[in-house]
CSV table of C-alpha atoms in Angstrom, one decimal:
chain,number,residue,atom,x,y,z
A,1,GLY,CA,11.0,-1.6,-2.5
A,2,ASN,CA,11.7,-5.0,-3.9
A,3,LEU,CA,9.4,-7.7,-5.4
A,4,GLU,CA,8.9,-9.4,-1.9
A,5,ASP,CA,7.7,-6.0,-0.6
A,6,TYR,CA,5.4,-5.7,-3.6
A,7,GLU,CA,3.9,-9.2,-3.0
A,8,GLU,CA,3.2,-8.4,0.7
A,9,THR,CA,1.7,-5.1,-0.3
A,10,VAL,CA,-0.7,-6.5,-2.9
A,11,LYS,CA,-2.0,-9.1,-0.4
A,12,LYS,CA,-2.6,-6.4,2.2
A,13,ALA,CA,-4.3,-4.1,-0.3
A,14,LYS,CA,-6.6,-7.0,-1.5
A,15,GLU,CA,-7.5,-7.7,2.1
A,16,ALA,CA,-8.2,-3.9,2.8
A,17,TRP,CA,-10.4,-3.8,-0.3
A,18,LYS,CA,-12.8,-6.3,1.4
A,19,VAL,CA,-13.3,-3.7,4.2
A,20,TRP,CA,-13.5,-0.7,1.9
A,21,ALA,CA,-16.0,-2.2,-0.6
A,22,ASP,CA,-18.6,-2.8,2.2
A,23,ILE,CA,-18.6,0.9,3.1
A,24,PRO,CA,-21.4,2.9,1.4
A,25,ALA,CA,-20.2,5.3,-1.3
A,26,PRO,CA,-21.2,8.5,0.6
A,27,LYS,CA,-19.3,7.3,3.6
A,28,ARG,CA,-16.3,6.6,1.4
A,29,GLY,CA,-16.8,10.2,0.1
A,30,GLU,CA,-16.5,11.5,3.7
A,31,ILE,CA,-13.1,9.8,4.1
A,32,VAL,CA,-12.0,11.3,0.8
A,33,ARG,CA,-13.2,14.7,2.1
A,34,GLN,CA,-11.0,14.3,5.2
A,35,ILE,CA,-8.0,13.4,2.9
A,36,GLY,CA,-8.6,16.7,1.0
A,37,ASP,CA,-8.6,18.6,4.3
A,38,ALA,CA,-5.4,16.9,5.5
A,39,LEU,CA,-3.8,17.9,2.2
A,40,ARG,CA,-5.0,21.5,2.7
A,41,GLN,CA,-3.3,21.6,6.0
A,42,LYS,CA,0.0,20.5,4.5
A,43,ILE,CA,-0.3,22.2,1.1
A,44,LYS,CA,2.7,24.6,1.5
A,45,VAL,CA,5.1,22.1,2.9
A,46,LEU,CA,4.1,19.4,0.4
A,47,GLY,CA,4.3,22.0,-2.4
A,48,SER,CA,7.8,22.8,-1.2
A,49,LEU,CA,8.7,19.1,-1.3
A,50,VAL,CA,7.4,18.8,-4.9
A,51,SER,CA,9.5,21.8,-5.8
A,52,LEU,CA,12.6,20.4,-4.1
A,53,GLU,CA,12.4,16.9,-5.5
A,54,MET,CA,10.9,17.5,-9.0
A,55,GLY,CA,12.4,21.0,-9.7
A,56,LYS,CA,9.2,22.9,-10.6
A,57,ILE,CA,8.7,26.3,-9.2
A,58,TYR,CA,7.1,26.5,-5.7
A,59,VAL,CA,3.9,28.1,-6.9
A,60,GLU,CA,3.4,25.2,-9.3
A,61,GLY,CA,4.2,22.7,-6.6
A,62,VAL,CA,1.5,24.2,-4.4
A,63,GLY,CA,-0.9,24.3,-7.4
A,64,GLU,CA,-0.4,20.6,-7.9
A,65,VAL,CA,-1.4,19.8,-4.4
A,66,GLN,CA,-4.3,22.1,-4.8
A,67,GLU,CA,-5.4,19.9,-7.8
A,68,TYR,CA,-5.5,16.9,-5.5
A,69,VAL,CA,-7.6,18.9,-3.0
A,70,ASP,CA,-9.9,20.0,-5.7
A,71,VAL,CA,-10.4,16.4,-7.0
A,72,CYS,CA,-11.2,15.3,-3.4
A,73,ASP,CA,-13.9,17.9,-3.3
A,74,TYR,CA,-15.2,16.8,-6.7
A,75,ALA,CA,-15.1,13.1,-5.6
A,76,VAL,CA,-17.1,13.9,-2.4
A,77,GLY,CA,-20.1,15.1,-4.5
A,78,LEU,CA,-19.6,12.3,-6.9
A,79,SER,CA,-19.9,9.7,-4.1
A,80,ARG,CA,-23.6,10.6,-3.8
A,81,MET,CA,-24.3,10.7,-7.5
A,82,ILE,CA,-22.8,7.6,-9.1
A,83,GLY,CA,-25.5,5.4,-10.5
A,84,GLY,CA,-26.8,3.5,-13.5
A,85,PRO,CA,-30.1,4.0,-15.3
A,86,ILE,CA,-33.3,2.0,-14.8
A,87,LEU,CA,-34.2,1.0,-18.4
A,88,PRO,CA,-37.6,0.2,-19.8
A,89,SER,CA,-38.0,-3.6,-20.2
A,90,GLU,CA,-39.9,-5.0,-23.1
A,91,ARG,CA,-41.1,-7.8,-21.0
A,92,PRO,CA,-44.1,-7.3,-18.6
A,93,GLY,CA,-43.3,-7.7,-14.9
A,94,HIS,CA,-39.6,-7.2,-15.5
A,95,ALA,CA,-37.1,-4.5,-14.4
A,96,LEU,CA,-33.9,-3.7,-16.3
A,97,ILE,CA,-31.3,-1.8,-14.4
A,98,GLU,CA,-27.6,-1.0,-14.8
A,99,GLN,CA,-25.5,-1.7,-11.7
A,100,TRP,CA,-22.0,-0.3,-11.3
A,101,ASN,CA,-19.5,-2.0,-8.9
A,102,PRO,CA,-15.8,-1.3,-8.1
A,103,VAL,CA,-13.2,-3.2,-10.1
A,104,GLY,CA,-11.3,-4.0,-6.9
A,105,LEU,CA,-7.6,-3.1,-6.8
A,106,VAL,CA,-6.4,-0.1,-9.0
A,107,GLY,CA,-2.7,0.0,-9.7
A,108,ILE,CA,-1.5,3.6,-10.3
A,109,ILE,CA,1.9,4.3,-11.9
A,110,THR,CA,2.7,8.0,-12.1
A,111,ALA,CA,5.5,10.1,-13.7
A,112,PHE,CA,8.0,12.5,-12.2
A,113,ASN,CA,6.5,15.7,-13.6
A,114,PHE,CA,3.3,15.6,-11.6
A,115,PRO,CA,4.2,13.5,-8.6
A,116,VAL,CA,1.1,14.5,-6.6
A,117,ALA,CA,-1.7,15.6,-8.9
A,118,VAL,CA,-1.9,12.5,-11.2
A,119,TYR,CA,-2.1,10.2,-8.2
A,120,GLY,CA,-4.8,12.4,-6.8
A,121,TRP,CA,-6.9,12.3,-9.9
A,122,ASN,CA,-6.8,8.5,-9.9
A,123,SER,CA,-7.0,7.7,-6.2
A,124,ALA,CA,-9.8,10.1,-5.2
A,125,ILE,CA,-12.1,8.9,-7.9
A,126,ALA,CA,-11.0,5.2,-7.5
A,127,MET,CA,-11.7,5.4,-3.7
A,128,ILE,CA,-15.2,6.7,-3.9
A,129,CYS,CA,-15.9,4.1,-6.5
A,130,GLY,CA,-15.0,1.5,-3.8
A,131,ASN,CA,-11.5,0.5,-5.0
A,132,ALA,CA,-8.3,0.0,-3.1
A,133,CYS,CA,-5.2,1.7,-4.7
A,134,LEU,CA,-1.6,0.5,-5.1
A,135,TRP,CA,0.7,3.4,-6.1
A,136,LYS,CA,4.1,3.3,-7.7
A,137,GLY,CA,5.4,6.8,-8.1
A,138,ALA,CA,8.4,7.8,-10.2
A,139,PRO,CA,11.7,6.5,-8.6
A,140,THR,CA,13.1,10.1,-8.7
A,141,THR,CA,10.2,11.5,-6.6
A,142,SER,CA,9.9,8.9,-3.9
A,143,LEU,CA,9.9,11.5,-1.0
A,144,VAL,CA,6.7,13.0,-2.4
A,145,SER,CA,5.1,9.6,-2.8
A,146,VAL,CA,6.0,8.7,0.8
A,147,ALA,CA,4.8,12.0,2.2
A,148,VAL,CA,1.4,11.9,0.4
A,149,THR,CA,0.9,8.2,1.5
A,150,LYS,CA,1.6,9.1,5.1
A,151,ILE,CA,-1.0,11.9,5.0
A,152,ILE,CA,-3.6,9.5,3.6
A,153,ALA,CA,-2.7,6.6,5.9
A,154,LYS,CA,-3.2,8.8,9.0
A,155,VAL,CA,-6.8,9.8,7.8
A,156,LEU,CA,-7.6,6.1,7.1
A,157,GLU,CA,-6.2,4.9,10.4
A,158,ASP,CA,-7.9,7.7,12.4
A,159,ASN,CA,-11.2,6.3,10.9
A,160,LYS,CA,-10.2,2.8,12.0
A,161,LEU,CA,-9.7,1.7,8.4
A,162,PRO,CA,-6.7,-0.2,7.1
A,163,GLY,CA,-4.0,2.1,5.7
A,164,ALA,CA,-3.5,-0.5,2.9
A,165,ILE,CA,-6.6,0.9,1.2
A,166,CYS,CA,-4.0,3.3,-0.3
A,167,SER,CA,-0.8,1.3,-0.5
A,168,LEU,CA,2.5,2.4,-1.9
A,169,VAL,CA,5.5,0.5,-3.3
A,170,CYS,CA,8.5,2.6,-4.2
A,171,GLY,CA,10.7,1.0,-6.9
A,172,GLY,CA,11.8,0.9,-10.5
A,173,ALA,CA,10.8,-0.9,-13.7
A,174,ASP,CA,10.8,-4.3,-11.9
A,175,ILE,CA,7.8,-3.2,-9.8
A,176,GLY,CA,6.0,-1.6,-12.8
A,177,THR,CA,6.5,-4.8,-14.8
A,178,ALA,CA,5.1,-6.9,-11.9
A,179,MET,CA,2.0,-4.6,-11.7
A,180,ALA,CA,1.4,-4.9,-15.5
A,181,ARG,CA,1.6,-8.7,-15.4
A,182,ASP,CA,-0.3,-9.2,-12.1
A,183,GLU,CA,-3.8,-10.5,-12.6
A,184,ARG,CA,-4.7,-9.2,-9.1
A,185,MET,CA,-4.4,-5.7,-10.6
A,186,ASP,CA,-8.0,-5.1,-11.7
A,187,LEU,CA,-7.1,-1.8,-13.4
A,188,LEU,CA,-3.7,-0.4,-14.2
A,189,SER,CA,-3.5,3.4,-14.7
A,190,PHE,CA,-0.2,4.3,-16.2
A,191,THR,CA,1.1,7.8,-16.8
A,192,GLY,CA,4.5,8.2,-18.6
A,193,SER,CA,6.1,7.9,-22.0
A,194,THR,CA,4.4,6.4,-25.1
A,195,LYS,CA,7.3,3.9,-25.4
A,196,VAL,CA,6.8,2.4,-21.9
A,197,GLY,CA,3.0,2.8,-22.1
A,198,LYS,CA,2.9,0.6,-25.2
A,199,GLN,CA,4.8,-2.1,-23.3
A,200,VAL,CA,2.4,-1.8,-20.4
A,201,ALA,CA,-0.7,-1.9,-22.6
A,202,LEU,CA,0.5,-5.1,-24.4
A,203,THR,CA,1.4,-6.8,-21.1
A,204,VAL,CA,-2.0,-5.9,-19.5
A,205,GLN,CA,-3.9,-6.9,-22.7
A,206,GLU,CA,-2.2,-10.2,-22.8
A,207,ARG,CA,-3.9,-11.2,-19.5
A,208,PHE,CA,-7.2,-9.4,-20.6
A,209,GLY,CA,-6.7,-6.8,-17.9
A,210,ARG,CA,-7.9,-3.2,-18.0
A,211,SER,CA,-5.5,-0.3,-18.5
A,212,LEU,CA,-5.9,3.5,-18.5
A,213,LEU,CA,-3.1,5.2,-20.4
A,214,GLU,CA,-1.9,8.8,-20.2
A,215,LEU,CA,1.1,9.0,-22.5
A,216,GLY,CA,2.9,11.6,-24.6
A,217,GLY,CA,1.7,14.8,-26.3
A,218,ASN,CA,3.1,16.9,-29.2
A,219,ASN,CA,0.7,19.8,-28.7
A,220,ALA,CA,0.1,22.7,-31.0
A,221,ILE,CA,-1.1,26.2,-30.7
A,222,ILE,CA,-2.5,27.7,-34.0
A,223,VAL,CA,-2.7,31.5,-34.3
A,224,PHE,CA,-4.8,33.0,-37.1
A,225,GLU,CA,-4.5,36.5,-38.5
A,226,ASP,CA,-7.5,37.8,-36.5
A,227,ALA,CA,-6.1,36.5,-33.1
A,228,ASP,CA,-5.8,38.8,-30.1
A,229,LEU,CA,-2.0,38.9,-29.6
A,230,ASN,CA,-2.4,40.2,-26.1
A,231,LEU,CA,-3.7,36.7,-25.3
A,232,VAL,CA,-1.4,34.8,-27.7
A,233,ILE,CA,2.0,35.9,-26.3
A,234,PRO,CA,1.4,35.1,-22.6
A,235,SER,CA,-0.5,31.9,-23.6
A,236,ALA,CA,2.4,30.6,-25.8
A,237,LEU,CA,4.9,31.6,-23.1
A,238,PHE,CA,3.2,29.7,-20.3
A,239,ALA,CA,2.4,26.7,-22.5
A,240,ALA,CA,5.9,26.3,-23.8
A,241,VAL,CA,8.0,27.5,-20.8
A,242,GLY,CA,5.9,26.5,-17.8
A,243,THR,CA,7.3,23.6,-15.7
A,244,ALA,CA,10.4,24.0,-18.0
A,245,GLY,CA,8.6,22.3,-20.8
A,246,GLN,CA,8.0,19.1,-18.8
A,247,ARG,CA,4.2,18.9,-19.0
A,248,CYS,CA,2.5,16.4,-21.2
A,249,THR,CA,0.4,19.3,-22.3
A,250,THR,CA,3.4,21.6,-23.0
A,251,ALA,CA,3.1,23.5,-26.3
A,252,ARG,CA,5.8,22.1,-28.6
A,253,ARG,CA,4.5,23.5,-32.0
A,254,LEU,CA,3.4,27.0,-32.6
A,255,PHE,CA,1.7,27.5,-36.0
A,256,LEU,CA,1.5,31.2,-37.0
A,257,HIS,CA,-0.4,32.6,-40.0
A,258,GLU,CA,2.2,33.9,-42.4
A,259,SER,CA,0.8,37.5,-42.2
A,260,ILE,CA,1.6,37.7,-38.4
A,261,HIS,CA,4.6,35.3,-38.2
A,262,ASP,CA,7.4,37.8,-37.8
A,263,GLU,CA,5.5,40.1,-35.4
A,264,VAL,CA,4.6,37.2,-33.1
A,265,VAL,CA,8.2,35.7,-33.1
A,266,ALA,CA,9.6,39.1,-32.3
A,267,LYS,CA,7.2,39.7,-29.4
A,268,LEU,CA,7.6,36.1,-28.1
A,269,ALA,CA,11.4,36.4,-28.2
A,270,LYS,CA,11.1,39.6,-26.2
A,271,ALA,CA,8.9,37.8,-23.6
A,272,TYR,CA,11.3,34.9,-23.4
A,273,ALA,CA,14.1,37.3,-22.6
A,274,GLN,CA,12.1,38.5,-19.5
A,275,VAL,CA,11.6,35.0,-18.0
A,276,ARG,CA,13.0,35.0,-14.5
A,277,ILE,CA,15.2,31.9,-14.2
A,278,GLY,CA,16.4,30.8,-10.8
A,279,ASP,CA,15.9,28.7,-7.7
A,280,PRO,CA,12.4,27.1,-7.8
A,281,TRP,CA,11.9,28.0,-4.1
A,282,ASP,CA,12.4,31.7,-4.8
A,283,SER,CA,8.9,33.3,-5.1
A,284,ASP,CA,10.2,35.5,-8.0
A,285,THR,CA,11.3,32.6,-10.2
A,286,LEU,CA,9.2,31.6,-13.2
A,287,TYR,CA,11.4,28.9,-14.6
A,288,GLY,CA,13.5,26.3,-12.8
A,289,PRO,CA,15.7,23.4,-13.8
A,290,LEU,CA,15.0,20.3,-15.8
A,291,HIS,CA,14.5,17.2,-13.7
A,292,THR,CA,17.6,15.1,-14.7
A,293,LYS,CA,21.0,15.3,-16.4
A,294,GLU,CA,19.5,12.9,-19.0
A,295,ALA,CA,16.8,15.6,-19.8
A,296,VAL,CA,19.6,18.2,-20.4
A,297,LYS,CA,21.2,15.8,-22.9
A,298,MET,CA,17.9,15.2,-24.7
A,299,PHE,CA,17.5,19.0,-24.9
A,300,LEU,CA,20.9,19.5,-26.5
A,301,ASP,CA,20.4,16.6,-28.9
A,302,ALA,CA,17.0,18.0,-30.1
A,303,VAL,CA,18.5,21.5,-30.6
A,304,GLU,CA,21.3,20.0,-32.7
A,305,GLN,CA,18.8,17.9,-34.7
A,306,ALA,CA,16.6,21.0,-35.3
A,307,LYS,CA,19.7,22.9,-36.7
A,308,LYS,CA,20.6,20.0,-39.0
A,309,GLN,CA,17.1,19.8,-40.3
A,310,GLY,CA,17.2,23.5,-41.3
A,311,GLY,CA,15.9,25.3,-38.2
A,312,SER,CA,17.1,28.6,-36.8
A,313,VAL,CA,17.5,29.2,-33.1
A,314,VAL,CA,15.9,32.5,-32.4
A,315,CYS,CA,16.6,32.4,-28.7
A,316,GLY,CA,18.0,29.9,-26.2
A,317,GLY,CA,19.5,26.6,-27.3
A,318,LYS,CA,22.2,26.3,-24.6
A,319,VAL,CA,22.9,25.0,-21.2
A,320,ILE,CA,22.9,27.7,-18.5
A,321,ASN,CA,26.2,27.9,-16.6
A,322,ARG,CA,25.0,27.5,-13.0
A,323,PRO,CA,24.5,24.5,-10.6
A,324,GLY,CA,21.6,22.3,-11.5
A,325,ASN,CA,20.0,21.0,-14.8
A,326,TYR,CA,19.3,24.5,-16.2
A,327,VAL,CA,18.8,25.1,-19.9
A,328,GLU,CA,17.7,28.1,-21.8
A,329,PRO,CA,14.0,28.2,-23.0
A,330,THR,CA,14.3,27.9,-26.7
A,331,ILE,CA,12.5,29.1,-29.9
A,332,VAL,CA,13.3,27.5,-33.2
A,333,THR,CA,11.9,28.8,-36.6
A,334,GLY,CA,12.2,27.9,-40.2
A,335,LEU,CA,11.4,24.2,-40.0
A,336,PRO,CA,8.8,22.5,-42.2
A,337,HIS,CA,5.8,21.1,-40.3
A,338,ASN,CA,6.8,17.5,-41.1
A,339,ALA,CA,10.5,17.8,-40.1
A,340,PRO,CA,11.3,14.7,-38.0
A,341,ILE,CA,12.4,16.7,-34.9
A,342,VAL,CA,9.0,18.6,-35.0
A,343,HIS,CA,7.3,15.2,-34.9
A,344,THR,CA,9.4,14.1,-31.9
A,345,GLU,CA,8.3,14.9,-28.4
A,346,THR,CA,11.3,16.2,-26.5
A,347,PHE,CA,10.4,16.7,-22.8
A,348,ALA,CA,12.2,20.1,-22.7
A,349,PRO,CA,11.4,23.8,-23.3
A,350,ILE,CA,11.8,23.8,-27.1
A,351,LEU,CA,9.1,25.5,-29.2
A,352,TYR,CA,9.1,25.0,-32.9
A,353,VAL,CA,7.5,28.0,-34.7
A,354,LEU,CA,6.0,27.1,-38.1
A,355,LYS,CA,4.2,29.2,-40.8
A,356,PHE,CA,0.9,28.3,-42.4
A,357,LYS,CA,-1.4,29.9,-45.0
A,358,GLU,CA,-4.8,28.1,-44.9
A,359,GLU,CA,-7.1,26.8,-42.1
A,360,GLU,CA,-7.5,23.4,-43.7
A,361,GLU,CA,-3.8,22.7,-44.0
A,362,VAL,CA,-3.0,23.8,-40.5
A,363,PHE,CA,-5.8,21.7,-39.0
A,364,ALA,CA,-4.3,18.7,-40.9
A,365,TRP,CA,-0.8,19.6,-39.6
A,366,ASN,CA,-2.1,19.7,-36.0
A,367,ASN,CA,-3.5,16.2,-36.5
A,368,GLY,CA,-0.5,15.0,-38.4
A,369,VAL,CA,1.6,13.9,-35.3
A,370,LYS,CA,1.1,10.5,-33.7
A,371,GLN,CA,0.0,11.9,-30.3
A,372,GLY,CA,-3.4,13.5,-29.7
A,373,LEU,CA,-3.4,15.1,-26.3
A,374,SER,CA,-3.9,18.9,-26.3
A,375,SER,CA,-4.5,21.6,-28.9
A,376,SER,CA,-5.4,25.3,-29.1
A,377,ILE,CA,-6.4,27.9,-31.7
A,378,PHE,CA,-6.5,31.7,-31.3
A,379,THR,CA,-9.2,33.3,-33.5
A,380,LYS,CA,-12.3,35.4,-33.3
A,381,ASP,CA,-14.0,33.7,-36.2
A,382,LEU,CA,-17.1,31.8,-34.8
A,383,GLY,CA,-17.4,29.5,-37.8
A,384,ARG,CA,-13.7,28.5,-37.5
A,385,ILE,CA,-14.1,27.8,-33.8
A,386,PHE,CA,-16.9,25.3,-34.4
A,387,ARG,CA,-15.0,23.7,-37.3
A,388,TRP,CA,-12.1,23.3,-34.9
A,389,LEU,CA,-14.3,21.6,-32.4
A,390,GLY,CA,-16.0,19.5,-35.0
A,391,PRO,CA,-15.3,16.2,-36.8
A,392,LYS,CA,-12.7,17.7,-39.2
A,393,GLY,CA,-11.1,19.8,-36.5
A,394,SER,CA,-8.6,18.8,-33.8
A,395,ASP,CA,-8.3,15.1,-33.1
A,396,CYS,CA,-7.1,15.7,-29.6
A,397,GLY,CA,-8.7,14.8,-26.3
A,398,ILE,CA,-8.3,18.4,-25.2
A,399,VAL,CA,-9.4,21.1,-27.7
A,400,ASN,CA,-9.0,24.7,-26.7
A,401,VAL,CA,-9.9,28.1,-28.0
A,402,ASN,CA,-8.1,31.3,-27.0
A,403,ILE,CA,-6.3,29.6,-24.1
A,404,PRO,CA,-3.0,27.7,-23.8
A,405,THR,CA,-2.6,23.9,-24.3
A,406,SER,CA,-1.7,23.4,-20.6
A,407,GLY,CA,-3.6,24.2,-17.4
A,408,ALA,CA,-6.6,21.8,-17.7
A,409,GLU,CA,-9.3,22.0,-15.0
A,410,ILE,CA,-10.3,18.9,-12.9
A,411,GLY,CA,-14.0,19.1,-13.9
A,412,GLY,CA,-13.4,17.9,-17.5
A,413,ALA,CA,-12.1,14.4,-18.4
A,414,PHE,CA,-8.3,14.6,-19.0
A,415,GLY,CA,-6.6,12.5,-21.6
A,416,GLY,CA,-6.0,12.1,-25.3
A,417,GLU,CA,-6.2,10.0,-28.5
A,418,LYS,CA,-3.9,7.9,-30.7
A,419,HIS,CA,-0.4,7.4,-29.2
A,420,THR,CA,-1.5,9.4,-26.1
A,421,GLY,CA,-3.3,6.2,-25.1
A,422,GLY,CA,-7.0,7.0,-25.1
A,423,GLY,CA,-7.4,7.1,-21.3
A,424,ARG,CA,-9.4,9.7,-19.3
A,425,GLU,CA,-8.9,10.7,-15.7
A,426,SER,CA,-10.4,13.2,-13.3
A,427,GLY,CA,-13.8,14.8,-14.2
A,428,SER,CA,-16.8,14.2,-16.4
A,429,ASP,CA,-17.7,10.5,-16.5
A,430,SER,CA,-14.2,9.1,-16.1
A,431,TRP,CA,-15.4,7.4,-12.9
A,432,LYS,CA,-16.8,4.7,-15.2
A,433,LEU,CA,-13.2,3.5,-15.9
A,434,TYR,CA,-12.8,2.6,-12.3
A,435,MET,CA,-15.9,0.5,-12.1
A,436,ARG,CA,-17.4,-2.5,-13.9
A,437,ARG,CA,-20.9,-2.5,-15.3
A,438,SER,CA,-23.6,-5.2,-14.9
A,439,THR,CA,-26.9,-5.1,-16.9
A,440,CYS,CA,-29.4,-6.7,-14.5
A,441,THR,CA,-32.8,-8.1,-15.3
A,442,ILE,CA,-35.2,-8.8,-12.5
A,443,ASN,CA,-38.4,-10.8,-13.1
A,444,TYR,CA,-41.0,-9.9,-10.4
A,445,SER,CA,-43.9,-11.6,-12.2
A,446,LYS,CA,-45.1,-15.2,-12.2
A,447,ASP,CA,-44.6,-15.6,-15.9
A,448,LEU,CA,-41.5,-16.1,-18.1
A,449,PRO,CA,-41.9,-14.1,-21.3
A,450,LEU,CA,-38.8,-14.1,-23.5
A,451,ALA,CA,-37.3,-11.1,-25.2
A,452,GLN,CA,-37.9,-10.3,-28.9
A,453,GLY,CA,-41.3,-12.2,-28.5
A,454,ILE,CA,-39.7,-15.6,-28.8
A,455,LYS,CA,-42.0,-18.5,-27.9
A,456,PHE,CA,-40.1,-21.5,-26.4
A,457,GLN,CA,-42.9,-23.9,-25.2
């Protein structure tokens, strides 16, 4: 799509919003329920398309569509529960209430690595809140964007509603920049790199717009000496190798207590050797290709930097000689926690394994990177668990115990702190980001008492 297409689409979406905003929230929920059912019917073919175009294994492609279905179910219930409190007024004969209304048009820019789910988190919640959506998916996953939009459009049109309630513009940075600058975009939800997210945030803020940012992660797993290694090894493997290291919640740093460091590295290397690499459509495959040739180059550059900075490659580190963007899942040991490459998020399957001695130092190292998305510890110590969850523990938006950094559920708010952007999507009270709040005072008496007992006579 070009900028003329974008302009026409925004106008149509704004017109469609006028229709959508008048529909009661539970009725909007019914439409979202139908969208979830339509996705259920196409879950395998859409999962296959995700796998084909993005490169993730088929079971993850289907799982991603399942996330959208699950969020639709969640949003249906939410459509009957959204509301603000009735607050006690200090003035007699007055009522004080909080009213929540839709913001209007929500722009949604998503990344290549989750070409269905991230749009689902945003659109299902935005829709029941009464907003229209305008989506710009990643330029490299346009087939998925078109397929999802067609499924949604049919549901809307079958209900005699304008398809433009969920609009799509395929395009590159020119469309994204236009969305960030456009005052008609009442909320802009951006998922992508921290570098681009910063530009988006500044552009939106310049016009006093609202943005929701889901940016990078440099996520750590911390393993204490009392950890259950039967949980640690599969958790670290899934978190570091799943989606070929291309999740924002991928584990990139593994902190091991010095007493168990060598044992865990040996077991993990053995597990890495058993990872079944192959065609993402093959049901036996656990690990597919990287998304682009550029990603392969970034992988090789990062491995080279890690070696130069004193790291040892325990396994992996090379490109696999087969068609496609395949690289070996890689473990690097021997680096200090503050090595520049350890503080760099490379969107590839490289895991830096680091030694630590004390709880206090390793908590500080976890928090020492610029991003603050996901984090995990493995321990049986109850006191340590609550210190980890507390004010001096992890500074991330997602704080886990005895589970991997990746694989978040839709019921909790998803997002992170610091250079991760501070946004929240999906569950909990993240619906509030898609609405505007009015504090409303109603005088139903015949008098005009003022607040704070002020007399003005």
